[in-house]
XYZ file of C-alpha atoms in Angstrom:
688
model
C 48.113 69.674 106.846
C 48.180 73.306 106.842
C 48.514 75.103 109.900
C 47.483 78.426 110.064
C 48.965 80.901 112.607
C 46.633 83.430 114.068
C 48.389 86.428 116.082
C 52.125 86.837 116.340
C 51.315 85.111 119.869
C 50.491 82.285 118.136
C 54.273 82.372 116.445
C 55.924 82.655 119.114
C 54.765 80.407 121.414
C 54.642 77.797 118.183
C 58.002 78.294 117.083
C 58.950 78.339 121.015
C 57.952 74.885 120.320
C 59.016 73.497 117.738
C 62.419 75.131 117.908
C 64.531 71.895 119.888
C 62.505 70.131 117.417
C 64.454 71.942 114.583
C 67.226 71.884 115.701
C 67.053 68.094 117.075
C 65.901 68.219 112.942
C 69.125 70.039 112.033
C 71.195 67.453 113.960
C 70.205 64.893 112.831
C 70.729 65.469 108.868
C 73.875 66.750 108.779
C 75.674 65.276 106.234
C 79.056 65.248 107.440
C 80.428 64.129 104.112
C 81.668 67.840 103.228
C 84.320 65.666 105.595
C 85.825 62.838 104.238
C 89.394 63.424 103.045
C 88.865 61.190 99.715
C 86.117 63.857 97.964
C 87.413 66.521 95.420
C 87.304 70.238 97.010
C 84.521 70.974 95.608
C 81.811 68.086 95.604
C 82.472 68.891 99.797
C 81.661 72.475 99.430
C 78.652 71.884 97.715
C 77.488 68.929 99.699
C 78.327 72.029 102.605
C 76.949 74.594 100.976
C 73.618 73.305 101.219
C 72.869 72.264 104.404
C 73.934 75.853 104.961
C 71.258 78.863 106.506
C 71.751 82.663 104.557
C 72.483 83.819 107.933
C 75.120 80.617 108.306
C 76.458 81.174 104.748
C 76.377 85.258 106.068
C 78.729 85.060 108.800
C 80.970 83.111 106.319
C 81.602 86.275 104.447
C 83.689 88.243 106.740
C 86.786 88.259 107.875
C 86.211 87.877 111.457
C 83.443 84.052 110.135
C 82.038 82.427 112.605
C 81.691 78.933 114.243
C 79.173 76.571 113.367
C 78.917 74.326 115.994
C 76.379 71.880 114.276
C 78.215 71.439 111.083
C 81.833 71.110 112.827
C 83.105 74.642 110.953
C 85.741 76.432 113.912
C 85.459 80.063 114.107
C 88.933 81.478 111.550
C 89.412 85.247 111.092
C 91.092 85.695 107.822
C 93.120 88.409 108.271
C 96.339 87.986 108.526
C 99.962 90.136 107.220
C 102.339 88.627 105.597
C 105.199 91.928 104.180
C 107.814 91.206 105.006
C 107.709 89.025 106.929
C 105.263 87.370 109.670
C 103.182 90.718 110.765
C 101.848 91.076 114.561
C 101.950 88.064 115.344
C 104.512 87.738 117.630
C 108.705 86.674 116.930
C 109.284 86.542 113.757
C 112.155 85.806 111.251
C 111.989 90.016 109.820
C 113.326 90.174 106.302
C 113.666 93.757 103.938
C 111.023 95.918 103.849
C 109.383 94.407 100.428
C 111.329 98.430 98.387
C 114.443 97.793 100.050
C 114.092 93.321 98.436
C 113.513 94.628 94.914
C 116.520 96.947 94.797
C 118.641 92.826 94.640
C 116.425 91.859 91.465
C 116.908 88.442 92.474
C 113.914 85.774 91.452
C 115.368 83.528 93.345
C 115.238 85.592 96.948
C 111.649 86.257 96.567
C 111.002 82.528 95.909
C 112.801 81.623 99.321
C 112.437 84.606 101.417
C 108.221 83.070 100.842
C 108.340 79.785 101.926
C 110.325 81.007 104.983
C 107.667 83.321 105.331
C 105.304 80.209 105.126
C 106.730 78.146 107.011
C 107.059 80.295 110.280
C 103.307 81.524 109.589
C 102.191 77.244 109.729
C 104.542 76.771 112.387
C 102.417 79.986 114.177
C 99.188 78.372 113.625
C 99.893 75.877 114.263
C 100.645 76.699 117.660
C 97.578 78.699 118.508
C 95.453 76.073 116.929
C 97.529 73.737 120.223
C 96.279 76.952 122.060
C 92.492 77.261 121.073
C 93.392 80.753 119.244
C 91.149 81.108 116.093
C 90.937 85.672 116.368
C 93.440 87.617 113.946
C 96.325 87.480 113.165
C 96.045 83.197 113.406
C 94.462 82.680 110.729
C 96.950 81.134 106.940
C 95.818 83.560 104.081
C 97.475 86.798 104.327
C 97.082 90.002 102.888
C 100.331 90.535 100.619
C 102.273 91.637 98.716
C 102.014 95.058 98.077
C 102.491 95.089 93.813
C 100.709 98.234 93.517
C 103.010 100.721 90.752
C 104.918 103.467 93.514
C 104.672 105.589 91.080
C 104.851 109.311 93.534
C 108.217 109.110 96.053
C 105.396 111.070 98.586
C 103.319 108.599 99.068
C 103.948 106.610 102.078
C 102.479 103.090 101.494
C 105.270 103.275 98.443
C 107.720 100.869 100.651
C 105.401 97.741 100.550
C 105.458 98.286 97.350
C 108.783 96.309 95.075
C 109.101 99.840 93.352
C 107.786 101.441 90.057
C 108.275 99.254 87.261
C 105.813 96.609 86.011
C 107.409 94.013 84.725
C 110.156 93.897 88.073
C 107.488 94.216 90.030
C 105.128 90.839 88.359
C 107.829 89.018 88.302
C 109.587 89.303 91.570
C 106.201 88.998 92.663
C 105.775 86.372 91.496
C 107.696 84.353 92.500
C 107.284 85.387 97.209
C 103.206 84.157 95.687
C 104.351 80.692 95.176
C 106.347 80.582 97.920
C 103.706 81.026 100.326
C 101.399 79.549 98.158
C 103.382 76.109 97.963
C 104.116 73.441 95.587
C 101.574 70.908 97.156
C 99.333 68.810 95.375
C 96.660 69.505 97.422
C 97.114 72.107 99.662
C 98.386 75.624 100.022
C 101.548 75.763 102.751
C 99.574 79.814 102.472
C 97.354 81.368 100.193
C 98.983 85.187 99.250
C 96.839 87.919 98.602
C 97.988 90.472 95.695
C 96.359 93.583 96.765
C 95.002 96.606 96.326
C 93.246 95.861 92.805
C 93.590 98.342 91.091
C 94.538 102.161 90.463
C 96.209 102.539 93.766
C 98.992 104.671 94.467
C 97.439 107.467 97.344
C 97.077 109.398 98.283
C 96.583 108.045 102.436
C 94.241 110.915 102.754
C 92.191 110.736 99.937
C 91.411 106.909 99.529
C 88.477 105.624 101.178
C 86.471 108.951 98.679
C 88.296 109.860 95.987
C 87.433 107.960 92.108
C 89.696 107.773 89.401
C 91.152 106.780 85.909
C 93.126 106.960 83.588
C 94.143 105.734 79.627
C 93.195 102.280 79.059
C 97.121 102.174 77.623
C 98.213 103.284 80.990
C 96.193 100.799 82.423
C 97.075 97.926 80.016
C 100.694 99.170 80.511
C 101.133 100.489 84.148
C 97.735 99.307 86.228
C 97.426 95.710 85.220
C 100.427 94.356 84.245
C 102.090 93.098 87.712
C 98.567 91.541 88.735
C 97.513 89.420 85.523
C 100.961 88.139 85.783
C 100.393 86.902 89.602
C 96.755 85.832 88.694
C 97.877 83.529 84.999
C 101.582 82.577 86.560
C 101.664 82.695 89.434
C 98.072 81.831 90.066
C 97.170 84.003 93.460
C 94.688 82.556 95.323
C 93.222 85.356 96.747
C 92.660 88.991 95.088
C 92.231 91.921 97.304
C 90.411 95.229 95.992
C 90.950 98.616 96.339
C 89.089 101.534 98.270
C 89.457 103.978 95.786
C 87.283 104.400 92.842
C 88.135 103.137 89.281
C 85.335 105.124 86.524
C 83.172 106.233 89.165
C 83.029 102.284 91.154
C 84.497 100.740 93.753
C 87.201 99.253 93.849
C 85.998 96.494 96.073
C 82.893 95.941 94.203
C 84.150 96.744 90.674
C 82.163 94.513 88.206
C 84.779 95.052 85.004
C 87.965 94.517 87.135
C 86.474 91.403 89.712
C 83.908 89.601 86.888
C 84.538 90.523 83.626
C 88.653 90.932 83.268
C 89.596 89.181 86.512
C 87.566 86.066 86.393
C 85.813 86.312 82.569
C 89.477 87.338 80.940
C 92.457 85.981 83.416
C 90.276 83.013 84.660
C 90.909 83.415 88.835
C 89.426 81.166 90.498
C 90.630 81.829 93.883
C 88.843 84.765 95.916
C 87.997 88.398 96.383
C 88.246 90.135 99.533
C 87.968 94.001 99.843
C 90.045 96.643 101.874
C 89.337 96.868 105.237
C 86.775 98.913 105.146
C 86.108 99.158 101.334
C 82.388 97.652 101.284
C 81.525 100.362 103.649
C 82.917 103.418 102.215
C 80.578 102.890 99.364
C 77.535 104.149 101.544
C 79.346 105.798 104.254
C 81.968 107.900 101.585
C 81.967 107.414 98.177
C 78.218 107.849 98.458
C 76.834 105.397 95.648
C 74.338 103.105 98.009
C 71.625 104.748 99.158
C 71.562 101.909 101.655
C 73.474 99.646 104.018
C 71.901 97.406 102.763
C 72.270 97.985 98.836
C 76.227 98.835 99.811
C 76.356 95.106 100.289
C 74.521 93.905 97.359
C 76.942 95.895 95.170
C 79.995 94.054 96.855
C 79.051 90.464 97.269
C 77.295 91.316 93.142
C 80.059 94.109 91.882
C 82.263 90.528 92.232
C 83.531 90.476 96.276
C 83.674 87.521 98.684
C 84.380 88.647 101.673
C 84.297 91.946 103.217
C 86.601 92.762 105.985
C 84.154 94.499 108.202
C 80.401 94.448 108.556
C 78.752 95.016 105.874
C 77.906 92.378 105.002
C 76.189 92.042 107.955
C 73.334 93.146 105.872
C 73.155 90.771 103.214
C 69.997 89.566 104.549
C 68.535 92.867 104.463
C 69.852 92.844 100.837
C 67.553 89.202 99.925
C 63.988 90.065 101.473
C 64.823 93.137 99.315
C 65.572 91.679 96.127
C 68.199 93.382 95.656
C 70.373 90.318 95.555
C 69.577 86.579 95.460
C 70.669 84.016 97.189
C 72.199 81.847 94.432
C 74.473 84.496 93.946
C 76.028 84.594 98.048
C 76.722 81.342 97.150
C 78.774 81.515 94.719
C 80.888 83.427 97.318
C 80.337 82.174 99.972
C 81.768 78.600 98.006
C 84.675 80.052 97.243
C 85.394 81.100 101.240
C 84.562 77.267 102.081
C 86.931 76.028 98.973
C 90.009 78.791 100.396
C 89.861 77.111 103.114
C 90.197 73.451 102.426
C 92.359 74.593 100.606
C 94.711 74.885 103.257
C 93.011 71.982 105.190
C 91.277 73.542 107.709
C 89.078 71.465 107.516
C 90.411 68.492 106.848
C 92.807 65.826 110.042
C 95.847 67.442 111.638
C 98.125 64.342 110.092
C 96.609 64.740 106.137
C 98.540 68.021 105.521
C 101.929 67.795 105.837
C 102.554 71.821 106.739
C 101.140 70.789 110.118
C 104.417 69.215 111.485
C 105.972 72.153 111.172
C 107.708 72.548 114.631
C 108.179 75.853 116.886
C 111.643 75.082 116.736
C 112.001 77.408 113.010
C 110.632 79.729 114.225
C 113.267 83.005 113.560
C 115.797 80.368 113.447
C 119.604 80.309 112.590
C 119.706 79.522 109.191
C 116.289 81.840 108.647
C 118.700 84.190 110.153
C 121.128 83.648 107.242
C 118.688 84.575 105.036
C 117.752 87.706 106.367
C 121.453 88.658 106.099
C 121.490 87.864 102.865
C 118.684 89.821 101.778
C 119.640 92.593 103.464
C 123.407 92.730 102.386
C 121.675 91.581 98.188
C 119.594 94.971 99.131
C 122.107 97.103 99.763
C 122.604 100.146 96.599
C 126.477 101.818 96.839
C 125.606 105.120 95.218
C 129.336 106.545 95.352
C 132.704 105.695 96.260
C 135.604 107.719 95.386
C 138.434 106.957 95.390
C 136.984 103.427 97.331
C 137.074 104.990 100.739
C 135.127 101.815 102.135
C 135.477 99.301 102.499
C 137.138 100.524 106.116
C 140.651 99.349 106.458
C 140.763 97.311 110.362
C 145.043 98.891 109.792
C 144.035 101.730 109.538
C 140.991 102.901 110.776
C 141.361 102.839 114.995
C 137.804 104.865 116.175
C 134.823 105.223 114.411
C 132.019 108.234 114.898
C 128.288 106.423 114.708
C 126.502 109.649 114.904
C 122.325 110.079 113.281
C 119.071 109.123 114.617
C 118.638 105.582 112.708
C 122.074 104.773 113.999
C 120.257 103.328 116.833
C 116.934 103.379 116.461
C 115.579 99.710 116.251
C 111.975 100.950 115.023
C 113.486 102.962 111.794
C 113.773 99.328 110.559
C 110.649 97.102 110.977
C 108.805 99.647 108.588
C 104.468 98.711 108.300
C 103.443 95.390 108.302
C 106.270 93.642 110.415
C 106.615 91.244 112.655
C 109.368 91.194 116.491
C 112.547 90.198 115.930
C 114.078 88.440 118.624
C 117.684 89.956 118.273
C 117.815 93.213 115.801
C 121.452 94.498 115.309
C 120.383 98.195 114.725
C 123.543 99.963 112.305
C 125.020 101.173 115.619
C 125.276 97.743 117.488
C 126.244 95.485 112.692
C 129.508 98.106 113.654
C 130.273 97.306 117.588
C 129.950 94.149 116.100
C 132.293 93.880 113.615
C 134.826 96.657 115.161
C 135.465 93.249 117.997
C 138.142 95.210 120.494
C 140.744 96.314 117.705
C 138.464 99.776 116.444
C 137.256 102.283 119.384
C 133.193 103.076 118.140
C 131.930 106.755 119.187
C 128.013 107.645 119.485
C 126.005 110.471 119.859
C 122.515 110.751 118.493
C 123.242 113.861 116.536
C 119.778 115.131 115.768
C 116.032 114.147 115.877
C 114.586 112.495 113.361
C 111.922 115.012 112.957
C 110.379 117.307 115.759
C 107.966 115.414 115.141
C 109.329 112.424 115.412
C 111.517 112.142 118.151
C 113.719 108.947 118.269
C 111.811 107.941 121.949
C 113.100 105.246 124.100
C 111.786 103.079 126.304
C 112.766 104.471 130.942
C 114.941 103.098 132.346
C 114.807 100.982 135.299
C 116.736 103.070 137.302
C 115.011 106.295 136.826
C 111.832 104.379 138.553
C 111.325 103.504 142.196
C 108.209 102.328 144.015
C 107.138 103.744 147.304
C 108.880 101.169 149.778
C 112.202 102.510 147.720
C 112.702 99.902 145.867
C 114.303 100.242 142.442
C 111.544 99.431 139.546
C 106.949 99.968 139.184
C 104.780 97.771 141.462
C 102.994 96.215 138.862
C 99.297 95.138 139.637
C 98.060 92.344 136.660
C 94.294 91.916 136.974
C 92.404 88.725 135.155
C 89.585 90.903 133.454
C 90.791 94.470 130.537
C 88.627 96.630 132.962
C 91.711 95.984 136.436
C 88.552 95.276 138.356
C 88.044 93.017 142.224
C 91.570 91.760 143.300
C 94.873 91.178 141.569
C 94.845 87.927 140.410
C 99.261 89.213 140.130
C 101.524 91.628 142.530
C 105.366 91.729 140.654
C 107.880 94.137 141.538
C 108.345 95.589 137.070
C 111.412 97.779 136.496
C 110.567 99.219 134.705
C 107.105 99.499 131.814
C 109.433 97.865 128.697
C 107.264 94.716 127.988
C 106.175 92.567 124.491
C 104.527 89.457 125.776
C 103.487 88.684 121.981
C 103.001 84.189 122.167
C 103.966 84.393 125.740
C 100.742 85.396 128.252
C 102.081 87.216 131.080
C 101.127 83.423 132.981
C 99.773 80.754 133.448
C 96.568 82.380 135.334
C 96.353 86.259 133.118
C 96.586 85.594 129.182
C 94.921 87.274 126.559
C 92.358 89.511 127.958
C 93.779 90.788 131.604
C 95.074 94.893 132.711
C 98.055 96.275 134.794
C 97.734 98.888 136.885
C 101.960 100.341 137.282
C 102.449 102.153 140.679
C 105.192 104.985 141.770
C 107.693 107.858 141.581
C 109.396 109.282 137.949
C 113.544 110.398 139.835
C 114.803 112.405 136.414
C 118.937 112.524 137.430
C 118.434 115.929 134.452
C 116.263 118.711 133.945
C 114.978 119.710 131.509
C 112.302 119.396 129.481
C 111.400 115.786 127.988
C 108.975 114.592 125.806
C 106.163 111.602 127.330
C 104.728 108.320 125.514
C 102.450 106.173 125.630
C 103.292 103.406 123.505
C 100.750 99.822 122.719
C 98.784 97.697 120.855
C 96.219 98.552 123.115
C 95.106 101.124 125.648
C 97.575 102.786 127.699
C 97.178 105.689 130.032
C 99.857 107.675 132.536
C 99.369 109.698 134.853
C 102.417 111.951 135.975
C 101.776 114.688 138.967
C 97.954 115.503 137.709
C 99.248 115.439 133.725
C 97.558 112.765 132.151
C 98.922 110.986 128.366
C 96.888 107.984 126.553
C 96.261 107.084 123.370
C 92.332 105.882 124.277
C 91.806 101.927 123.221
C 94.348 101.856 121.367
C 94.198 99.260 118.199
C 94.413 95.974 117.987
C 96.685 95.946 114.412
C 100.108 98.584 115.384
C 101.430 100.440 117.924
C 100.074 103.545 118.333
C 101.667 106.610 120.264
C 100.454 109.646 122.587
C 102.636 111.940 124.120
C 103.559 114.994 126.208
C 105.295 117.859 127.912
C 106.836 117.610 130.717
C 109.239 120.033 132.188
C 111.410 117.639 134.789
C 113.511 118.836 137.967
C 116.491 116.666 138.385
C 115.860 114.241 142.217
C 112.712 115.017 141.766
C 109.385 112.971 143.302
C 107.269 112.425 140.575
C 103.997 110.264 141.645
C 103.524 107.953 138.381
C 100.536 106.166 137.841
C 100.170 104.155 134.215
C 97.480 101.540 132.838
C 97.587 99.054 130.337
C 94.806 96.491 128.911
C 95.249 93.646 126.476
C 92.381 91.960 125.168
C 95.019 89.828 121.971
C 98.502 87.536 122.299
C 100.682 89.154 120.176
C 100.327 93.137 123.494
C 102.888 94.848 123.916
C 103.149 97.966 126.197
C 106.362 101.079 126.409
C 105.755 104.240 128.565
C 109.494 106.147 126.462
C 110.245 109.497 127.129
C 113.157 111.411 125.369
C 115.376 114.304 126.425
C 113.748 118.235 123.992
C 116.495 120.220 125.654
C 120.091 118.367 125.090
C 121.805 119.659 122.918
C 123.095 116.256 120.520
C 123.849 118.844 117.863
C 127.797 119.507 120.142
C 128.465 115.745 121.588
C 127.803 114.463 117.748
C 130.807 117.528 116.718
C 132.596 116.657 119.924
C 133.159 112.970 118.384
C 133.471 113.540 115.456
C 136.505 115.312 115.627
C 138.086 113.020 117.404
C 137.538 109.703 114.678
C 139.607 108.834 112.093
C 136.647 108.396 110.098
C 132.461 109.549 111.026
C 129.208 107.143 109.684
C 126.428 109.728 109.915
C 123.102 106.945 110.129
C 119.660 109.681 108.961
C 116.940 108.863 107.247
C 113.662 108.326 107.809
C 111.092 106.615 110.173
C 107.143 104.346 109.608
C 106.618 107.608 112.237
C 107.333 109.863 108.279
C 106.165 107.442 106.076
C 103.750 105.016 106.776
C 100.034 103.642 105.941
C 97.160 106.681 106.729
C 99.914 109.156 105.566
C 101.879 110.856 102.212
C 105.273 112.687 102.732
C 105.067 116.689 101.568
C 108.339 117.020 99.787
C 111.044 114.521 98.906
C 113.441 116.127 101.364
C 115.786 115.373 103.586
C 114.441 116.821 107.258
C 115.786 120.132 107.560
C 117.279 118.657 111.134
C 119.075 116.138 109.631
C 120.946 118.066 107.005
C 121.683 120.119 109.913
C 122.940 117.372 111.709
C 125.217 115.892 107.427
C 126.563 120.203 107.809
C 128.130 120.283 110.953
C 129.940 116.564 110.615
C 130.834 117.726 108.007
C 132.025 120.918 108.567
C 134.756 118.796 110.769
C 136.962 117.618 108.028
C 136.698 114.044 108.971
C 136.128 111.536 106.247
C 132.081 110.903 105.974
C 130.395 108.122 105.179
C 126.421 109.323 105.169
C 123.900 106.372 104.963
C 120.545 107.030 103.943
C 117.744 104.546 106.235
C 114.545 105.120 104.036
C 111.276 102.736 102.445
C 110.864 105.797 99.602
C 113.607 108.877 97.767
C 114.786 111.211 99.347
C 117.116 114.571 98.263
C 120.338 114.996 99.016
C 121.128 117.525 96.785
C 123.898 119.420 98.862
C 125.772 115.867 99.932
C 126.053 114.954 96.897
C 127.634 118.472 95.381
C 129.707 118.472 98.557
C 130.030 114.564 99.153
C 133.988 113.187 98.184
C 132.887 110.756 99.893
C 130.049 110.299 100.179
C 128.426 106.436 100.552
C 124.478 106.326 100.573
C 123.215 103.144 101.417
C 119.362 102.931 101.026
C 117.638 100.407 103.062
C 114.249 98.585 104.055
C 114.399 99.537 107.484
C 116.611 96.009 108.361
C 119.028 95.045 110.429
C 122.329 94.838 109.437
C 125.926 95.786 109.222
C 126.990 99.649 108.099
C 129.590 98.544 106.272
C 131.380 99.108 102.624
C-alpha cells in the first residue's frame, strides 16, 4: 500500500500520529544482544550499529556523546587529561611534569607512574558513576601523553613533552601508555592517547592556522618515530591529530597521516580524535573548507573518528549534500563503540576487574612515595664544586631560603595537573628536613616577572563582616544565577575554596553560585595587585572597582587582576560573586603588595645566614599552552635578585624550577659553588 502526502499540513499531521507507533516499534525491535559480554566486541558493535539512526550515530562522534536511552547507551564525555596525574578532577597524586621525569631515563618508573595514574583514574570514574556524574573529566580515555618533539625551548608546551630526542620520547611514552592501558586480556584500565599527530611543536599563537613542511628525512627521523613506537609496540588505542596543517592538509583530517600511514602502514586499530576545535579550524582558520558541512565531511573522510568540538553536528547536512557516505560514518562510529566496550562501559560492573578499585587509593601513601621517588630521580645536578652539597647539619645552623619559587605551590604543577593533597614547596621541604636543629629564614625577594607576580589568597584577618566579625558573609544559591532565596548563608573566613569532588553541601552540588559581602581592611598602606582566580566566572567589586574573569573556563583556572592603592586601617566595602557548573570548583580572591621592597628583605636575611638557597625559574603563568616565551633568558627581575644575593658574599645554592631551558650565563660564569636543578614543578626537597 502506498501513502501519498498531499501537502506539508498533512505530512505534519500524519507524522504526529505515527511517531508514537514508530517509537514503540523501535523499542520492540531493539536487539539487546550487543550487551552480551560473551560475544566479541566487534560482533557486539555490529549489532548495535545496525540499529542506530544517522542522528544517533552523529551524536556519538563528538566529545560530549549523547545518551541513547532506547539503546541503553549512557552519556559519555571523551575529554579527560592525565599528563602527570589525573587532572582537573579533584585531588590526585601529582607526579613531576613529563620533561622532568624524562631526565630520570627510567622506563620502569614511567610504567609505574602510568599504572598508578590509571588506578586513580578508575577509582575516580567509579565514584563519578555512582554519583551520576558523566560530564567532562569523568571518563576513562585520557588525552595523554604529549609526544611532540621539543625543538624550540621557547615553545610554551615543551614541558609537557619528553624532550628533543625522538628515541627517548618513544621509549618513555610507550611505557607510560602500557601502564595506563593495563595488561588485562579483555579490558583497558584506561585508554591512552598519543598526541599531537604530527609535526607539531609550536608556535602557539599560530597553531590554528599555519602550514608546516619538513624534509622527508626530518619527517621520518624526527617527527614520526615516537608515534610509530607507541602504535607498534605500546599498542596505544587513541591518536590525537594536531591543529596545524601539514603540506596543505589539516593534521586532524589528513588522508596520508591518518589513513595511509597510521592505519594502513602501521596497523593502528584504535580511534582518532581531533584536537579541540581542530575540525572547526578547517572552516574558520585554515579556510580549506568552504562550508561547515564540508569541514565535517573532510574530517571523517580524512581519518578523524571523534570531533572534540561540535563541527560534526553538520554531518547530517554533509550526507544530504552527498559530501560523505553513511558507510564512512559507520566506520568511525564502530571504532568508538568498540573503544567504549574495551573500557567496559557497556558491561555489568562486576564483569570489569578495575571497577573494584576503591576511592582510598587516591593520594595514598604508596602513590605519594612513588611521586617522591620520581621527583628525586628527576633532579639534575649541573655543578657542585668542592662538594658544597650535601649540606652538613653539624656545620650549617642558619639557612636563608629566597626566591619567587621558594614557596610557590603554583610553580610546582605545570600544565594539565591535578590537585595534590599536601604540596611541598622548597621552603617547606627544607624546613621538614632541617627540623629544630637549623633555623630557616625566608624572603620572596622578587616576583617571577612583573607580568606574573606571586599572588596569594588574602588571609582571614583582613576581612570583616558588617557586624564586626572576622570574615565575610557568604550566601549560597542552588543555581548559577544567584537568584531567589539563598540555600545557605554562612560565615566564610576568606575566599580560598577548592571544592574538588565534594559538594558544598548535600543540597548544593555542581550548579551553584555564591555572593560574599563585607569589608577588606589592609594593615599596611601601599599599592596592591588584587586578583580573582577561578575555574568558572568570578567577579569582585571593591569600592566600585570591578575585577572579573567573565565566564571563566571549565578547563583551567583563570586570573584577572587590577591594581589599587590601599590605606592601612581603612574599611573597603567588598562584594564578590562566583558561579560553577562542575564538580571541581575553584574560587580564590588573591593579592600581592607591589611597592613592597622585597629585595632589601632578602639581602638582610642572606647576611644573617650561613648559606643561601635561591629558588628561581618559571611557572605556567610564563610558559604554557597558548603562549610561548620570546627568549630563554632568566627573567631580569630574578637575575637582579641573584646578583644582589651573591654580592652579600654568602655561599649560594641556585635552584631552578622550570619546565624549559633557561639561560643562566652570568651565574655560570661567576659562581664557584653553583647547583642549578631543573625540576618539573613538583613538590620536592631542595637538598643536594
